[in-house]
């Protein structure tokens, strides 16, 4: 019997839907799947209030998650494969996922192959490096990664993603596409799940090597690397300043959070537009800067 643990957090359902599509082909007599939805104490609400939404930026970037809520994992339980479903919050792994990966419960990852499934708007590369480093620190063997981005491109996602977070509605509006990951991209994971099933005899191999690189390659995307490289330094500076001013929810840091919102509505659209127009030449013009940024992403 092969034992699979699916550990995840999901708010709007993107990650949960992706995991269901990926694991559907794993329903086999010799495969046992356990599901573990993690959370924090206190939990984050969905839909978000605008203030709570922006207020979790400093802790997301600084790597300061709240405590993990108790999980129903038996100590010493062992699995052949762990599938980790996570999402990006402010260029970082979401705080519940950070809470899990830094808690003693992450011991379940030690020595086990980890396949990760990420859903996000577009900007995932910094968060991806962080999650890889956290999995490695917990002793997990991260061999494969599936990255799903929202439908409609980065400019549309810049509007549809926050609307989804604050209203909880993903339906198409006016000229905008529907929010979140497209159903077709989620359904396509069935093929990846089938490959996972076919390779089950390799899950627990002592020196695990990738199983999915040809069916689910992870490509660094210059179109979203450029805006990331441009917004990370000011965001990290604002996150540090906000922490110095106060704890989550405190009034004292609200002016700094306001500064962050101002940056999002002024600087980020300029950067997104510029990189959408410049992507074809950016690879050449910013080659050195991008290479430096990508080198820095490696754990
Ligand atoms: C607080 C917060 C911050 C986010 N920041 C980013 C971000 O920096 N980059 C990105 O690509 N997506 C970002 N997103 C979008 C989510 O990663 C995306 O909507 C994902 O599909 C959510 O999956 P879920 O609904 O299963 O939780 C953010 C979402 C939230 C709630």
Coordinates of N, CA and C in Angstrom, one line a residue, residues 5-189:
X5 N -0.1 11.8 1.6 CA -0.7 12.8 2.4 C -0.8 14.1 1.6
X6 N -2.0 14.6 1.5 CA -2.3 15.9 0.8 C -2.4 17.0 1.9
X7 N -1.5 17.8 2.0 CA -1.5 18.9 3.0 C -1.8 20.2 2.3
X8 N -2.8 21.0 2.7 CA -3.1 22.2 1.9 C -3.8 23.3 2.8
X9 N -3.8 24.5 2.2 CA -4.6 25.5 2.7 C -5.3 26.1 1.4
X10 N -6.6 26.5 1.6 CA -7.3 27.1 0.4 C -8.4 28.0 0.9
X11 N -8.5 29.2 0.2 CA -9.6 30.1 0.6 C -10.7 30.1 -0.5
X12 N -10.3 30.6 -1.7 CA -11.4 30.7 -2.7 C -11.6 29.4 -3.4
X13 N -10.8 28.4 -3.1 CA -11.0 27.0 -3.7 C -10.1 26.7 -4.8
X14 N -9.2 27.6 -5.3 CA -8.3 27.3 -6.4 C -7.4 26.1 -6.0
X15 N -6.7 26.2 -4.9 CA -5.8 25.1 -4.5 C -6.5 23.8 -4.2
X16 N -7.6 23.9 -3.5 CA -8.4 22.7 -3.3 C -8.9 22.0 -4.6
X17 N -9.4 22.8 -5.5 CA -9.8 22.2 -6.8 C -8.7 21.6 -7.6
X18 N -7.5 22.3 -7.5 CA -6.3 21.8 -8.2 C -5.9 20.4 -7.6
X19 N -5.9 20.3 -6.3 CA -5.5 19.1 -5.6 C -6.5 18.0 -5.9
X20 N -7.8 18.3 -6.0 CA -8.8 17.2 -6.3 C -8.6 16.7 -7.7
X21 N -8.3 17.6 -8.7 CA -8.1 17.2 -10.1 C -6.8 16.3 -10.1
X22 N -5.7 16.8 -9.4 CA -4.5 16.0 -9.5 C -4.6 14.6 -8.9
X23 N -5.3 14.5 -7.8 CA -5.4 13.3 -7.1 C -6.5 12.3 -7.6
X24 N -7.4 12.8 -8.4 CA -8.5 11.9 -8.9 C -7.9 10.6 -9.5
X25 N -6.8 10.7 -10.4 CA -6.3 9.5 -10.9 C -5.6 8.6 -9.9
X26 N -5.3 9.1 -8.7 CA -4.6 8.3 -7.7 C -5.5 7.3 -7.0
X27 N -6.9 7.4 -7.3 CA -7.8 6.5 -6.6 C -7.6 5.1 -7.1
X28 N -6.7 4.4 -6.4 CA -6.3 3.0 -6.9 C -6.3 2.1 -5.6
X29 N -6.5 0.8 -5.8 CA -6.6 -0.1 -4.7 C -5.4 -0.1 -3.8
X30 N -4.2 0.2 -4.4 CA -3.0 0.1 -3.6 C -2.5 1.5 -3.2
X31 N -3.4 2.5 -3.3 CA -3.0 3.9 -2.9 C -4.0 4.4 -1.8
X32 N -3.5 4.8 -0.7 CA -4.3 5.4 0.4 C -4.0 6.9 0.5
X33 N -5.1 7.7 0.3 CA -4.8 9.2 0.4 C -5.4 9.8 1.6
X34 N -4.6 10.5 2.4 CA -5.2 11.2 3.6 C -5.1 12.7 3.3
X35 N -6.2 13.4 3.7 CA -6.2 14.9 3.4 C -6.1 15.6 4.7
X36 N -5.3 16.7 4.7 CA -5.1 17.5 5.9 C -5.2 19.0 5.5
X37 N -6.3 19.6 5.9 CA -6.4 21.1 5.7 C -5.9 21.8 6.9
X38 N -4.9 22.6 6.7 CA -4.3 23.3 7.8 C -4.9 24.7 8.0
X39 N -4.7 25.3 9.1 CA -5.2 26.7 9.4 C -4.3 27.3 10.4
X40 N -4.6 28.6 10.7 CA -3.8 29.3 11.7 C -4.8 29.6 12.9
X41 N -4.2 30.1 14.0 CA -4.9 30.6 15.1 C -4.6 32.0 15.3
X42 N -5.4 33.0 15.2 CA -6.8 32.9 14.6 C -6.7 32.6 13.1
X43 N -7.9 32.1 12.5 CA -7.9 31.9 11.1 C -8.0 33.2 10.3
X44 N -7.6 33.3 9.1 CA -7.9 34.4 8.2 C -9.3 34.3 7.6
X45 N -10.0 35.4 7.5 CA -11.4 35.2 7.0 C -11.4 35.4 5.5
X46 N -12.3 34.8 4.9 CA -12.5 34.9 3.4 C -14.0 35.1 3.2
X47 N -14.5 36.0 2.4 CA -13.8 37.1 1.8 C -13.1 38.0 2.9
X48 N -12.0 38.7 2.4 CA -11.3 39.6 3.3 C -11.9 40.9 3.5
X49 N -11.7 41.5 4.6 CA -11.9 43.0 4.8 C -10.7 43.7 4.1
X50 N -10.9 44.8 3.5 CA -9.7 45.5 2.8 C -8.6 45.7 3.8
X51 N -8.9 46.1 5.1 CA -7.8 46.4 6.0 C -7.0 45.2 6.4
X52 N -7.8 44.0 6.6 CA -7.1 42.8 7.0 C -6.2 42.3 5.9
X53 N -6.8 42.5 4.6 CA -6.1 42.0 3.5 C -4.7 42.6 3.4
X54 N -4.6 43.9 3.4 CA -3.3 44.6 3.2 C -2.4 44.5 4.5
X55 N -3.1 44.3 5.6 CA -2.4 44.3 6.9 C -1.5 43.0 7.1
X56 N -1.8 42.0 6.3 CA -1.0 40.7 6.5 C 0.2 40.8 5.6
X57 N 0.5 41.9 4.9 CA 1.6 41.9 4.0 C 3.0 41.9 4.8
X58 N 3.1 42.7 5.9 CA 4.5 42.7 6.5 C 4.8 41.3 7.0
X59 N 3.9 40.6 7.7 CA 4.2 39.2 8.2 C 4.5 38.2 7.1
X60 N 3.7 38.4 6.0 CA 3.9 37.4 4.9 C 5.4 37.6 4.3
X61 N 5.8 38.8 4.1 CA 7.1 39.1 3.6 C 8.2 38.8 4.5
X62 N 8.0 39.1 5.8 CA 9.0 38.9 6.8 C 9.2 37.5 7.3
X63 N 8.2 36.6 6.9 CA 8.2 35.2 7.4 C 7.9 35.1 8.9
X64 N 6.8 35.8 9.3 CA 6.4 35.7 10.7 C 4.9 35.3 10.8
X65 N 4.7 33.9 10.6 CA 3.3 33.5 10.6 C 2.7 33.4 12.0
X66 N 1.4 33.5 12.1 CA 0.8 33.2 13.4 C 0.9 31.7 13.7
X67 N 0.5 31.3 14.9 CA 0.6 29.8 15.3 C -0.3 29.0 14.4
X68 N 0.2 27.8 14.2 CA -0.6 26.8 13.4 C -1.8 26.3 14.3
X69 N -3.0 26.2 13.8 CA -4.1 25.6 14.6 C -3.8 24.1 14.7
X70 N -4.2 23.4 15.8 CA -3.9 22.0 16.0 C -4.3 21.2 14.8
X71 N -3.5 20.2 14.4 CA -3.8 19.4 13.2 C -3.9 17.9 13.7
X72 N -4.8 17.2 13.0 CA -5.0 15.8 13.4 C -4.0 14.8 12.8
X73 N -2.7 15.0 13.1 CA -1.7 14.1 12.6 C -1.1 13.3 13.7
X74 N -1.1 12.0 13.5 CA -0.5 11.1 14.6 C 1.0 11.3 14.5
X75 N 1.6 11.4 15.7 CA 3.1 11.6 15.7 C 3.7 10.3 15.1
X76 N 4.7 10.4 14.3 CA 5.4 9.3 13.8 C 4.7 8.6 12.6
X77 N 3.6 9.2 12.1 CA 2.9 8.7 10.9 C 3.8 8.9 9.7
X78 N 4.0 7.9 8.9 CA 4.9 8.0 7.7 C 4.1 7.9 6.4
X79 N 4.6 8.6 5.4 CA 3.9 8.6 4.1 C 5.0 8.4 3.0
X80 N 4.6 7.9 1.9 CA 5.5 7.7 0.7 C 5.6 8.9 -0.1
X81 N 4.5 9.7 -0.1 CA 4.5 10.9 -0.9 C 3.7 12.0 -0.2
X82 N 4.2 13.2 -0.2 CA 3.4 14.3 0.4 C 3.1 15.3 -0.7
X83 N 1.9 15.7 -0.9 CA 1.5 16.7 -1.9 C 1.1 17.9 -1.1
X84 N 1.8 19.0 -1.4 CA 1.6 20.3 -0.6 C 0.9 21.3 -1.5
X85 N -0.3 21.7 -1.1 CA -1.0 22.7 -1.9 C -0.9 24.0 -1.2
X86 N -0.4 25.0 -1.9 CA -0.1 26.3 -1.3 C -0.4 27.4 -2.3
X87 N -0.5 28.6 -1.8 CA -0.8 29.8 -2.6 C 0.2 31.0 -2.2
X88 N 0.2 31.9 -3.1 CA 1.1 33.1 -2.9 C 0.3 34.2 -2.2
X89 N 0.9 34.7 -1.1 CA 0.4 35.9 -0.5 C 1.6 36.9 -0.5
X90 N 1.4 38.0 -1.1 CA 2.4 39.1 -1.1 C 3.8 38.6 -1.4
X91 N 4.0 37.9 -2.6 CA 5.3 37.4 -3.1 C 5.9 36.4 -2.1
X92 N 5.1 35.8 -1.3 CA 5.6 34.9 -0.2 C 4.6 33.7 -0.2
X93 N 5.1 32.6 0.4 CA 4.1 31.5 0.7 C 3.0 32.1 1.6
X94 N 1.8 31.7 1.5 CA 0.7 32.2 2.4 C 1.1 31.9 3.8
X95 N 0.6 32.8 4.7 CA 1.0 32.7 6.1 C 0.6 31.3 6.7
X96 N -0.6 30.7 6.4 CA -0.9 29.4 6.9 C 0.1 28.3 6.5
X97 N 0.6 28.4 5.3 CA 1.6 27.5 4.8 C 2.9 27.7 5.5
X98 N 3.3 29.0 5.7 CA 4.5 29.3 6.5 C 4.4 28.7 7.9
X99 N 3.1 28.9 8.5 CA 2.9 28.4 9.8 C 3.1 26.9 9.9
X100 N 2.6 26.2 8.9 CA 2.8 24.7 8.9 C 4.3 24.3 8.7
X101 N 4.9 24.9 7.7 CA 6.3 24.5 7.4 C 7.3 24.9 8.5
X102 N 6.9 25.8 9.4 CA 7.9 26.2 10.4 C 7.5 25.5 11.8
X103 N 6.4 24.8 11.8 CA 5.9 24.2 13.0 C 6.5 22.8 13.2
X104 N 6.4 22.2 14.4 CA 7.0 20.9 14.6 C 6.2 19.8 13.8
X105 N 5.0 20.1 13.4 CA 4.2 19.2 12.6 C 4.8 18.9 11.2
X106 N 5.7 19.9 10.8 CA 6.4 19.7 9.5 C 7.4 18.6 9.5
X107 N 7.6 18.0 10.7 CA 8.5 16.8 10.8 C 8.0 15.7 9.9
X108 N 6.7 15.7 9.6 CA 6.1 14.6 8.8 C 6.8 14.6 7.4
X109 N 7.4 15.8 7.0 CA 8.0 15.9 5.7 C 9.4 15.2 5.7
X110 N 10.0 15.0 6.8 CA 11.4 14.6 6.9 C 11.7 13.3 6.1
X111 N 12.5 13.4 5.1 CA 12.9 12.3 4.3 C 11.9 11.8 3.3
X112 N 10.8 12.6 3.1 CA 9.7 12.2 2.2 C 9.7 13.0 1.0
X113 N 9.4 12.4 -0.2 CA 9.2 13.2 -1.4 C 8.1 14.1 -1.3
X114 N 8.3 15.4 -1.8 CA 7.2 16.4 -1.8 C 7.0 16.9 -3.2
X115 N 5.7 16.8 -3.6 CA 5.3 17.5 -4.8 C 4.4 18.7 -4.4
X116 N 4.8 19.8 -5.0 CA 4.0 21.0 -4.5 C 3.1 21.5 -5.7
X117 N 1.9 22.0 -5.3 CA 1.0 22.6 -6.2 C 0.7 24.0 -5.7
X118 N 1.0 25.0 -6.6 CA 0.8 26.4 -6.2 C -0.2 27.1 -7.1
X119 N -1.1 27.9 -6.5 CA -2.0 28.7 -7.3 C -1.7 30.2 -6.9
X120 N -1.7 31.0 -7.9 CA -1.4 32.4 -7.7 C -1.9 33.3 -8.8
X121 N -1.8 34.6 -8.6 CA -2.2 35.5 -9.7 C -1.2 35.4 -10.8
X122 N 0.0 35.8 -10.6 CA 1.1 35.7 -11.6 C 2.5 35.7 -11.0
X123 N 2.6 36.4 -9.8 CA 3.9 36.6 -9.3 C 4.3 35.6 -8.2
X124 N 5.0 34.6 -8.6 CA 5.2 33.5 -7.7 C 6.7 33.1 -7.4
X125 N 7.5 33.8 -8.2 CA 8.9 33.3 -8.1 C 9.6 33.4 -6.8
X126 N 9.5 34.6 -6.2 CA 10.1 34.8 -4.8 C 9.5 33.8 -3.8
X127 N 8.1 33.6 -3.9 CA 7.5 32.7 -3.0 C 7.9 31.3 -3.2
X128 N 8.1 30.9 -4.4 CA 8.5 29.6 -4.8 C 9.9 29.3 -4.1
X129 N 10.8 30.2 -4.2 CA 12.1 30.0 -3.6 C 12.0 29.9 -2.1
X130 N 11.1 30.7 -1.5 CA 10.9 30.6 0.0 C 10.3 29.2 0.3
X131 N 9.3 28.7 -0.4 CA 8.7 27.5 -0.1 C 9.7 26.3 -0.2
X132 N 10.5 26.4 -1.2 CA 11.6 25.3 -1.4 C 12.5 25.3 -0.2
X133 N 12.9 26.5 0.2 CA 13.8 26.6 1.3 C 13.2 26.1 2.6
X134 N 11.9 26.4 2.8 CA 11.2 25.9 4.0 C 11.0 24.4 4.0
X135 N 10.7 23.9 2.8 CA 10.6 22.4 2.7 C 11.9 21.7 3.0
X136 N 13.0 22.3 2.5 CA 14.3 21.7 2.7 C 14.7 21.8 4.2
X137 N 14.3 22.9 4.8 CA 14.6 23.1 6.2 C 13.9 22.0 7.1
X138 N 12.7 21.7 6.6 CA 11.9 20.6 7.4 C 12.4 19.2 7.0
X139 N 13.3 19.1 6.1 CA 13.9 17.8 5.7 C 13.1 17.1 4.6
X140 N 12.2 17.8 4.0 CA 11.4 17.2 2.8 C 12.2 17.2 1.6
X141 N 11.9 16.3 0.7 CA 12.6 16.2 -0.6 C 11.7 16.7 -1.7
X142 N 11.8 18.0 -2.0 CA 11.0 18.6 -3.0 C 11.5 18.3 -4.4
X143 N 10.8 17.4 -5.1 CA 11.3 17.1 -6.5 C 10.5 17.7 -7.6
X144 N 9.2 18.0 -7.3 CA 8.3 18.4 -8.4 C 7.4 19.5 -8.0
X145 N 7.1 20.4 -8.9 CA 6.3 21.5 -8.6 C 5.3 21.8 -9.7
X146 N 4.1 22.1 -9.4 CA 3.1 22.5 -10.4 C 2.6 23.9 -10.1
X147 N 2.7 24.8 -11.0 CA 2.4 26.2 -10.8 C 1.2 26.6 -11.7
X148 N 0.1 27.0 -11.1 CA -1.1 27.4 -11.9 C -1.3 28.9 -11.6
X149 N -1.4 29.7 -12.7 CA -1.7 31.1 -12.6 C -3.1 31.5 -13.0
X150 N -3.5 32.6 -12.6 CA -4.9 33.1 -12.9 C -5.1 33.3 -14.4
X151 N -6.3 33.1 -14.8 CA -6.6 33.4 -16.2 C -6.6 34.9 -16.6
X152 N -6.3 35.2 -17.8 CA -6.5 36.5 -18.3 C -5.2 37.4 -18.3
X153 N -4.1 36.9 -17.9 CA -2.9 37.7 -18.0 C -2.7 38.6 -16.7
X154 N -1.5 39.2 -16.6 CA -1.2 39.8 -15.4 C -1.9 41.1 -15.2
X155 N -2.2 41.9 -16.2 CA -2.9 43.2 -16.0 C -4.4 42.9 -15.6
X156 N -5.0 41.9 -16.2 CA -6.4 41.6 -15.8 C -6.4 41.1 -14.3
X157 N -5.4 40.2 -14.0 CA -5.4 39.6 -12.7 C -5.1 40.6 -11.6
X158 N -4.5 41.7 -12.0 CA -4.2 42.8 -11.0 C -5.5 43.4 -10.5
X159 N -6.6 43.3 -11.3 CA -7.9 43.8 -10.9 C -8.8 42.7 -10.4
X160 N -8.8 41.5 -11.1 CA -9.7 40.5 -10.7 C -9.4 39.8 -9.4
X161 N -8.1 39.6 -9.2 CA -7.7 38.9 -7.9 C -8.1 39.6 -6.7
X162 N -7.7 40.9 -6.5 CA -8.2 41.6 -5.3 C -9.7 41.7 -5.2
X163 N -10.4 41.8 -6.3 CA -11.9 41.8 -6.3 C -12.4 40.5 -5.7
X164 N -11.8 39.4 -6.2 CA -12.2 38.0 -5.7 C -11.9 37.9 -4.2
X165 N -10.8 38.5 -3.7 CA -10.4 38.4 -2.3 C -11.4 39.2 -1.4
X166 N -11.8 40.3 -1.9 CA -12.6 41.2 -1.1 C -14.1 40.9 -1.2
X167 N -14.6 40.4 -2.4 CA -16.0 40.1 -2.5 C -16.3 38.6 -2.5
X168 N -15.3 37.7 -2.7 CA -15.6 36.3 -2.7 C -16.2 35.8 -4.0
X169 N -16.4 36.7 -5.0 CA -17.0 36.3 -6.2 C -16.0 36.2 -7.4
X170 N -16.1 35.1 -8.1 CA -15.1 35.0 -9.2 C -15.7 35.1 -10.6
X171 N -17.1 35.4 -10.7 CA -17.7 35.5 -12.0 C -17.1 36.6 -12.9
X172 N -17.2 36.4 -14.2 CA -16.7 37.3 -15.2 C -17.5 38.7 -15.0
X173 N -16.8 39.8 -15.1 CA -17.5 41.1 -15.0 C -17.1 42.0 -16.2
X174 N -18.0 42.6 -16.8 CA -17.8 43.5 -18.0 C -16.7 43.0 -18.9
X175 N -15.6 43.8 -19.1 CA -14.6 43.3 -20.0 C -13.6 42.4 -19.4
X176 N -13.7 42.2 -18.1 CA -12.7 41.4 -17.4 C -13.0 39.9 -17.5
X177 N -11.9 39.1 -17.5 CA -12.2 37.6 -17.4 C -12.6 37.2 -16.0
X178 N -13.1 36.0 -15.8 CA -13.4 35.5 -14.5 C -12.1 35.5 -13.7
X179 N -12.3 35.6 -12.3 CA -11.1 35.6 -11.5 C -10.6 34.2 -11.2
X180 N -9.4 34.0 -10.8 CA -8.9 32.7 -10.4 C -8.3 31.9 -11.5
X181 N -8.0 30.7 -11.1 CA -7.4 29.7 -12.1 C -8.5 29.2 -13.0
X182 N -8.2 29.1 -14.3 CA -9.2 28.6 -15.3 C -9.5 27.2 -15.1
X183 N -10.8 26.8 -15.2 CA -11.2 25.4 -15.0 C -10.4 24.4 -15.9
X184 N -10.1 24.9 -17.2 CA -9.4 24.0 -18.1 C -8.0 23.7 -17.6
X185 N -7.4 24.7 -16.9 CA -6.0 24.4 -16.4 C -6.1 23.4 -15.2
X186 N -7.2 23.5 -14.5 CA -7.3 22.6 -13.3 C -7.6 21.2 -13.9
X187 N -8.5 21.1 -14.8 CA -8.8 19.8 -15.4 C -7.6 19.1 -16.0
X188 N -6.7 20.0 -16.6 CA -5.5 19.4 -17.3 C -4.6 18.7 -16.3
X189 N -4.8 18.9 -15.0 CA -4.0 18.2 -14.0 C -4.2 16.7 -13.9

